CSV table of C-alpha atoms in Angstrom, one decimal:
chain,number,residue,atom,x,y,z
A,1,UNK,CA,51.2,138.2,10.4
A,2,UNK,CA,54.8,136.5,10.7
A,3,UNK,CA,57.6,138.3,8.8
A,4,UNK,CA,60.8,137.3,7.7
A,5,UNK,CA,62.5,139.8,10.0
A,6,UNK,CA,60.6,137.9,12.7
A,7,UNK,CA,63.1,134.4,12.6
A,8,UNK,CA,65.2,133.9,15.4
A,9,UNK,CA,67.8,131.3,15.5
A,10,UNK,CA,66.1,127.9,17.4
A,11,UNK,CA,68.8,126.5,17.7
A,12,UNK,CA,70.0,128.6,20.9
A,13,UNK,CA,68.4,127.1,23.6
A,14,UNK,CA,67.7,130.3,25.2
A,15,UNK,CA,65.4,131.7,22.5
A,16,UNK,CA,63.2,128.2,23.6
A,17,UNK,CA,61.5,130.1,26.0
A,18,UNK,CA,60.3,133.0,24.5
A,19,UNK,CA,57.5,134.4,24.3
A,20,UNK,CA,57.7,135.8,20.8
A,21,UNK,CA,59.7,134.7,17.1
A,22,UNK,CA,59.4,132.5,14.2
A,23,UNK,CA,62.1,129.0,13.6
A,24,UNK,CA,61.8,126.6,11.1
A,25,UNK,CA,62.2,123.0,13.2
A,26,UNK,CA,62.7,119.8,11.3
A,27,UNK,CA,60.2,117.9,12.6
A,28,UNK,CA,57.0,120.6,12.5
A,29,UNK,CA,58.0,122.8,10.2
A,30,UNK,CA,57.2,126.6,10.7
A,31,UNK,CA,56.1,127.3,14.3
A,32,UNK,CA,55.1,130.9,15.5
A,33,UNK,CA,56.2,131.2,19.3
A,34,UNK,CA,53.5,133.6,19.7
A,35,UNK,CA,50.8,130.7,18.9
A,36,UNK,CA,52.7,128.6,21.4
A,37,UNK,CA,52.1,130.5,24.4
A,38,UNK,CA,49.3,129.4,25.9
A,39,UNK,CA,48.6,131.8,28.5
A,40,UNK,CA,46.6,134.7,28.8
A,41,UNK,CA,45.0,137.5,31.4
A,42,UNK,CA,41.6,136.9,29.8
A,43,UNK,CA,39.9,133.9,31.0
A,44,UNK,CA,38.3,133.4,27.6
A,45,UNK,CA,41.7,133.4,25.5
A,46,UNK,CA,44.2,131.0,25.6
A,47,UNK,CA,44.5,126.8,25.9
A,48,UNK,CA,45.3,127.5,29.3
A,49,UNK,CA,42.4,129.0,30.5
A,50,UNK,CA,40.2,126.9,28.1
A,51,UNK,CA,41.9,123.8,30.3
A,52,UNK,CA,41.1,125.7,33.4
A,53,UNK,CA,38.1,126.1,32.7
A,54,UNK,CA,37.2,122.5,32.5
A,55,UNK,CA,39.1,121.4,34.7
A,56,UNK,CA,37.1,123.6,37.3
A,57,UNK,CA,33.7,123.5,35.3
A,58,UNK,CA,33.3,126.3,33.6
A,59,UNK,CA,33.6,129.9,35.2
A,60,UNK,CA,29.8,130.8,36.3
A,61,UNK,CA,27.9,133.0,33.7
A,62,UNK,CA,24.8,135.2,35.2
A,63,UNK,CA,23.4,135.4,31.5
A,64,UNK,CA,24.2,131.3,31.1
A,65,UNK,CA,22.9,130.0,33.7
A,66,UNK,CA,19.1,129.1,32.5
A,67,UNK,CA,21.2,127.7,29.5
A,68,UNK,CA,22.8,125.4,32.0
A,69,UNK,CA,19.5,124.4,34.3
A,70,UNK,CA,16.9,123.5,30.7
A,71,UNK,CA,19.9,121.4,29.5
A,72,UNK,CA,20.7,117.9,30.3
A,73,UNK,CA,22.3,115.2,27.9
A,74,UNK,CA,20.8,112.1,26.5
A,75,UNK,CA,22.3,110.3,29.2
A,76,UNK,CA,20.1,112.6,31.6
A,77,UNK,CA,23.8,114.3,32.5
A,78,UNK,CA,24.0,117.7,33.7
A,79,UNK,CA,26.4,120.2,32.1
A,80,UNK,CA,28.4,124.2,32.1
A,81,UNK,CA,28.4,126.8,30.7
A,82,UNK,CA,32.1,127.0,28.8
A,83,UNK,CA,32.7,130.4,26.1
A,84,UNK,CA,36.3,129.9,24.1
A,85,UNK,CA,37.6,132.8,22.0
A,86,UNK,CA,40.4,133.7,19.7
A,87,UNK,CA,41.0,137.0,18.7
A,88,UNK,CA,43.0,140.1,17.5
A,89,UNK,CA,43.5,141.9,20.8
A,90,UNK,CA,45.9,144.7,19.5
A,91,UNK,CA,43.0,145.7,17.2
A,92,UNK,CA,40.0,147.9,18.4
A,93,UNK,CA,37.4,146.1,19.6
A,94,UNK,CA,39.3,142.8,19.6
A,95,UNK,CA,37.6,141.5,16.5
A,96,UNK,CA,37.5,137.5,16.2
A,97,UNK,CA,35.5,134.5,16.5
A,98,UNK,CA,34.0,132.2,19.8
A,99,UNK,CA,32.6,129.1,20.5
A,100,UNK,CA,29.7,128.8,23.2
A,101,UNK,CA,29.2,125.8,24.5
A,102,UNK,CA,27.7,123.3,27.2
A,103,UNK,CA,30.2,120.5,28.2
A,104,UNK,CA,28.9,117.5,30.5
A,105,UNK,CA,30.1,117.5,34.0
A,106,UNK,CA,32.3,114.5,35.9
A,107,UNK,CA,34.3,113.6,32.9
A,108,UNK,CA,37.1,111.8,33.1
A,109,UNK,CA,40.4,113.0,32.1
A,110,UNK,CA,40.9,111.7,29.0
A,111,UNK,CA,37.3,113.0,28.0
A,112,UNK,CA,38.2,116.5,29.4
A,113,UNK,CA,41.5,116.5,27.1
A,114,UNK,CA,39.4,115.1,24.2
A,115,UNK,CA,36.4,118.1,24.8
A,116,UNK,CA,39.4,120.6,25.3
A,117,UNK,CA,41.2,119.3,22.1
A,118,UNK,CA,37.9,119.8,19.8
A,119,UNK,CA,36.5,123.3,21.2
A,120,UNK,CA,40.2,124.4,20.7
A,121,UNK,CA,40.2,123.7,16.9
A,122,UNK,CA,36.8,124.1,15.9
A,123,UNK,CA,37.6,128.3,17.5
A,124,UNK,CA,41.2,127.8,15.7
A,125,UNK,CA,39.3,126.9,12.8
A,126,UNK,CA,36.7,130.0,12.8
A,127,UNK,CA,39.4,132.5,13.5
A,128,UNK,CA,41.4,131.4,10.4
A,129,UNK,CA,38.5,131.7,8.5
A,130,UNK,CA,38.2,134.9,9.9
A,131,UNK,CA,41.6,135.9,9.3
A,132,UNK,CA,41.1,134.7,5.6
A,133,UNK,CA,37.9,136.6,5.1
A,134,UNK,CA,40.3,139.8,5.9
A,135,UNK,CA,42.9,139.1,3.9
A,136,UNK,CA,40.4,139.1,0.9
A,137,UNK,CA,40.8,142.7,1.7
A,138,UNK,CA,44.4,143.0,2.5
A,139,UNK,CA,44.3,143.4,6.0
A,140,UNK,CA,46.2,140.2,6.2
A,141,UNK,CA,47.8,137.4,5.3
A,142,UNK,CA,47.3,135.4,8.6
A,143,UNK,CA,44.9,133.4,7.5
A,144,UNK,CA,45.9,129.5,7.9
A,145,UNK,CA,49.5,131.0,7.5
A,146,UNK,CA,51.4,127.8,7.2
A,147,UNK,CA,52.6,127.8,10.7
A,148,UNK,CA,49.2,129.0,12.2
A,149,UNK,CA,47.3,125.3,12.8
A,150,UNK,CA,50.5,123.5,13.8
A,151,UNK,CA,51.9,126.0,16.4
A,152,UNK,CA,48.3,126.2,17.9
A,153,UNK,CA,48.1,122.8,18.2
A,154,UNK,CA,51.4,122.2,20.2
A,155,UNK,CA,50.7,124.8,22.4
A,156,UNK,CA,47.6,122.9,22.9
A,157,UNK,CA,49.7,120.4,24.7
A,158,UNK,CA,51.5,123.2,26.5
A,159,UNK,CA,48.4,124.3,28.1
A,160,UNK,CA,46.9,121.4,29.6
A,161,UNK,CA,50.4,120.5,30.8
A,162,UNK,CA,51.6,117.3,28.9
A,163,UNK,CA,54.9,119.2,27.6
A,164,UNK,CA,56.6,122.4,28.7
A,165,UNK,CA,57.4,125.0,26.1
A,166,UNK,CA,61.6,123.9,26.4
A,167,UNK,CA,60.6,120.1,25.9
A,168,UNK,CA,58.3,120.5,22.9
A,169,UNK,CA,60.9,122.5,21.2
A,170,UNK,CA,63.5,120.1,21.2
A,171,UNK,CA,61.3,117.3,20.0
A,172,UNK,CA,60.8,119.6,17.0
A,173,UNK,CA,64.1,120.1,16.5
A,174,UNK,CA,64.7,123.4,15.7
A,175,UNK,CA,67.3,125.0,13.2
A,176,UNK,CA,69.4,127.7,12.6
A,177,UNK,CA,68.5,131.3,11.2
A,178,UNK,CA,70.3,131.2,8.5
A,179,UNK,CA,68.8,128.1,7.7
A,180,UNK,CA,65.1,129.4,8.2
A,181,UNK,CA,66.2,132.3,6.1
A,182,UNK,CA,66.9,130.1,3.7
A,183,UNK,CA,63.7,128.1,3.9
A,184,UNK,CA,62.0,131.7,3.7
A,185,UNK,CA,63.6,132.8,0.5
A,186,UNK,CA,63.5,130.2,-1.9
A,187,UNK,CA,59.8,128.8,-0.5
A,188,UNK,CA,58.1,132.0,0.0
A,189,UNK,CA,56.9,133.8,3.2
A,190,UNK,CA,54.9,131.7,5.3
A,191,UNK,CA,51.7,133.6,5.0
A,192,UNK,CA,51.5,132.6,1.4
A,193,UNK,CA,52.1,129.2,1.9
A,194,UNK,CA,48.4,128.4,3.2
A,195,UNK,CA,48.1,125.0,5.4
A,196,UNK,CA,44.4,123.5,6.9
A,197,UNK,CA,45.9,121.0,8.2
A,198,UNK,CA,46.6,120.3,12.0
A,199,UNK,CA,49.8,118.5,10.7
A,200,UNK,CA,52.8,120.7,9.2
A,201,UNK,CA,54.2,121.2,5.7
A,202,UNK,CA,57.8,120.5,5.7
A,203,UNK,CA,60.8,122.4,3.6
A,204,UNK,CA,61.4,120.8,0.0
A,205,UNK,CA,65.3,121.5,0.8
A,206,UNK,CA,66.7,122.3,4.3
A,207,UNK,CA,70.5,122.7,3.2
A,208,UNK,CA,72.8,124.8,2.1
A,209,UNK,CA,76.2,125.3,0.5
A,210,UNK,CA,79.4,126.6,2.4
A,211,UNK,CA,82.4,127.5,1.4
A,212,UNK,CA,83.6,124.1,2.1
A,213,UNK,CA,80.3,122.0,2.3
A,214,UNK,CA,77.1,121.6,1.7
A,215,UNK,CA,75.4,121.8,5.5
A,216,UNK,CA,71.6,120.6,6.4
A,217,UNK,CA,70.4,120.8,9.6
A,218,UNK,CA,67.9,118.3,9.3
A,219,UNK,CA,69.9,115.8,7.6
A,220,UNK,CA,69.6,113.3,10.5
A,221,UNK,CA,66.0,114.3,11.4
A,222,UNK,CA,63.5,112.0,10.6
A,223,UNK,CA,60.8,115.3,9.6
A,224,UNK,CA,57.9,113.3,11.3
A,225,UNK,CA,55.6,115.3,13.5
A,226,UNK,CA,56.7,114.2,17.4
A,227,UNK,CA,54.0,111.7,18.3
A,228,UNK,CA,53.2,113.6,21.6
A,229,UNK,CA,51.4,116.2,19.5
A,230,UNK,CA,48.9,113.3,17.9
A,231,UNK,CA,48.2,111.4,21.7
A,232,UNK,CA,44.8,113.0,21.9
A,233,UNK,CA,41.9,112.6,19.6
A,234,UNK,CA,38.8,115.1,19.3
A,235,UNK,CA,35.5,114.1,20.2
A,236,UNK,CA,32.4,114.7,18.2
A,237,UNK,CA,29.5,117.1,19.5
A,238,UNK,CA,26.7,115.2,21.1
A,239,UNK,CA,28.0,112.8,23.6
A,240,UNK,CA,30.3,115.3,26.3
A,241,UNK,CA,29.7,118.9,24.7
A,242,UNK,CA,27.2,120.4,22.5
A,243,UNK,CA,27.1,124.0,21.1
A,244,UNK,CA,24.7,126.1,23.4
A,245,UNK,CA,21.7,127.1,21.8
């Protein structure tokens, strides 16, 4: 649950690497550093593992295994076992949502990205809807927080190693605190602005008046989403991945 105590100024380069902090950028609105990081000790959590784990087929399951050997695809392919989880782990019992699911083996790259890319949202998805569910009952606010999907999604890319952390951050464009203050106080806190999409919600007004002059940061920006973050597409369930059963 992002707070407006948690915006840090983005446009010091050395708060790019962080693991931790909330900027307003011009060209992908709100993102949450904390969604961006895609690593994780748990080899169920994070994009990174989730592209590790395909990368390497799947990490062997005792309990999965007769799952694995009774399935094949229509093609007569073979698959692995793959479990991909988001959750709360500061809470007790790390309550959250998981996908389970068998994912054909000797893909090619681009089908690997495009597997990765659809388990990842479909969980993103479920957690929200999780996170929503406990907002009904105040616990809250996360749920498809305005900066949730789209900082997910470009730490997507960070995980499976198209963009580094640094590099994605100044395609977005970052801008000051004072500016994401701004933002913050005359649009509302970010977990009441709710966005389902995978693409962000920008600012209505990114400037604001000096002394001297009236200042916006993204003035020059053209507040379209860097394409880098749109080069893969999902894949539907059936042909390279099903749920297991």
């Amino acid at each position: 649950m992002s707070k407006r105590t948690d915006i840090i100024d983005g446009t010091m380069t050395s708060n790019w690497s962080k693991k931790s902090g909330l900027i307003y950028t011009c060209n992908a609105g709100w993102i949450d550093l904390g969604h961006l990081n895609p690593h994780n000790a748990r080899p169920e959590i994070g994009a990174g593992n989730l592209w590790k784990n395909i990368i390497q087929g799947g990490k062997p399951v005792a309990s999965y295994q007769d799952k694995e050997k009774d399935f094949t695809f229509r093609d007569g392919s073979t698959g692995f076992a793959l479990v991909y989880r988001q959750d709360h782990a500061g809470y007790p019992f790390k309550p959250g949502r998981e996908g389970k699911y068998i994912v054909k083996k000797n893909l090619n790259i681009l089908q690997k990205k495009r597997v990765a890319l659809s388990i990842f949202m479909e969980v993103s998805t479920l957690f929200e809807e999780f996170q929503k569910m406990l907002g009904s009952i105040r616990l809250t606010d996360s749920g498809f927080s305005q900066e949730d999907l789209v900082s997910n999604l470009i730490g997507f890319y960070i995980g499976i190693g198209d963009v580094t952390q640094v590099a994605a951050l100044k395609a977005c464009k970052p801008v000051s605190d004072r500016t994401a203050r701004k933002i913050w106080d005359s649009e509302g806190a970010v977990g009441e602005n709710k966005n389902k999409a995978w693409s962000p919600k920008y600012a209505s007004n990114t400037g604001y008046d000096t002394k001297y002059q009236c200042v916006d940061e993204c003035g020059s920006s053209p507040r379209t989403f860097p394409r880098i973050f749109q080069s893969i597409q999902p894949i539907a369930k059936g042909e390279c991945h099903v749920d297991m059963q």
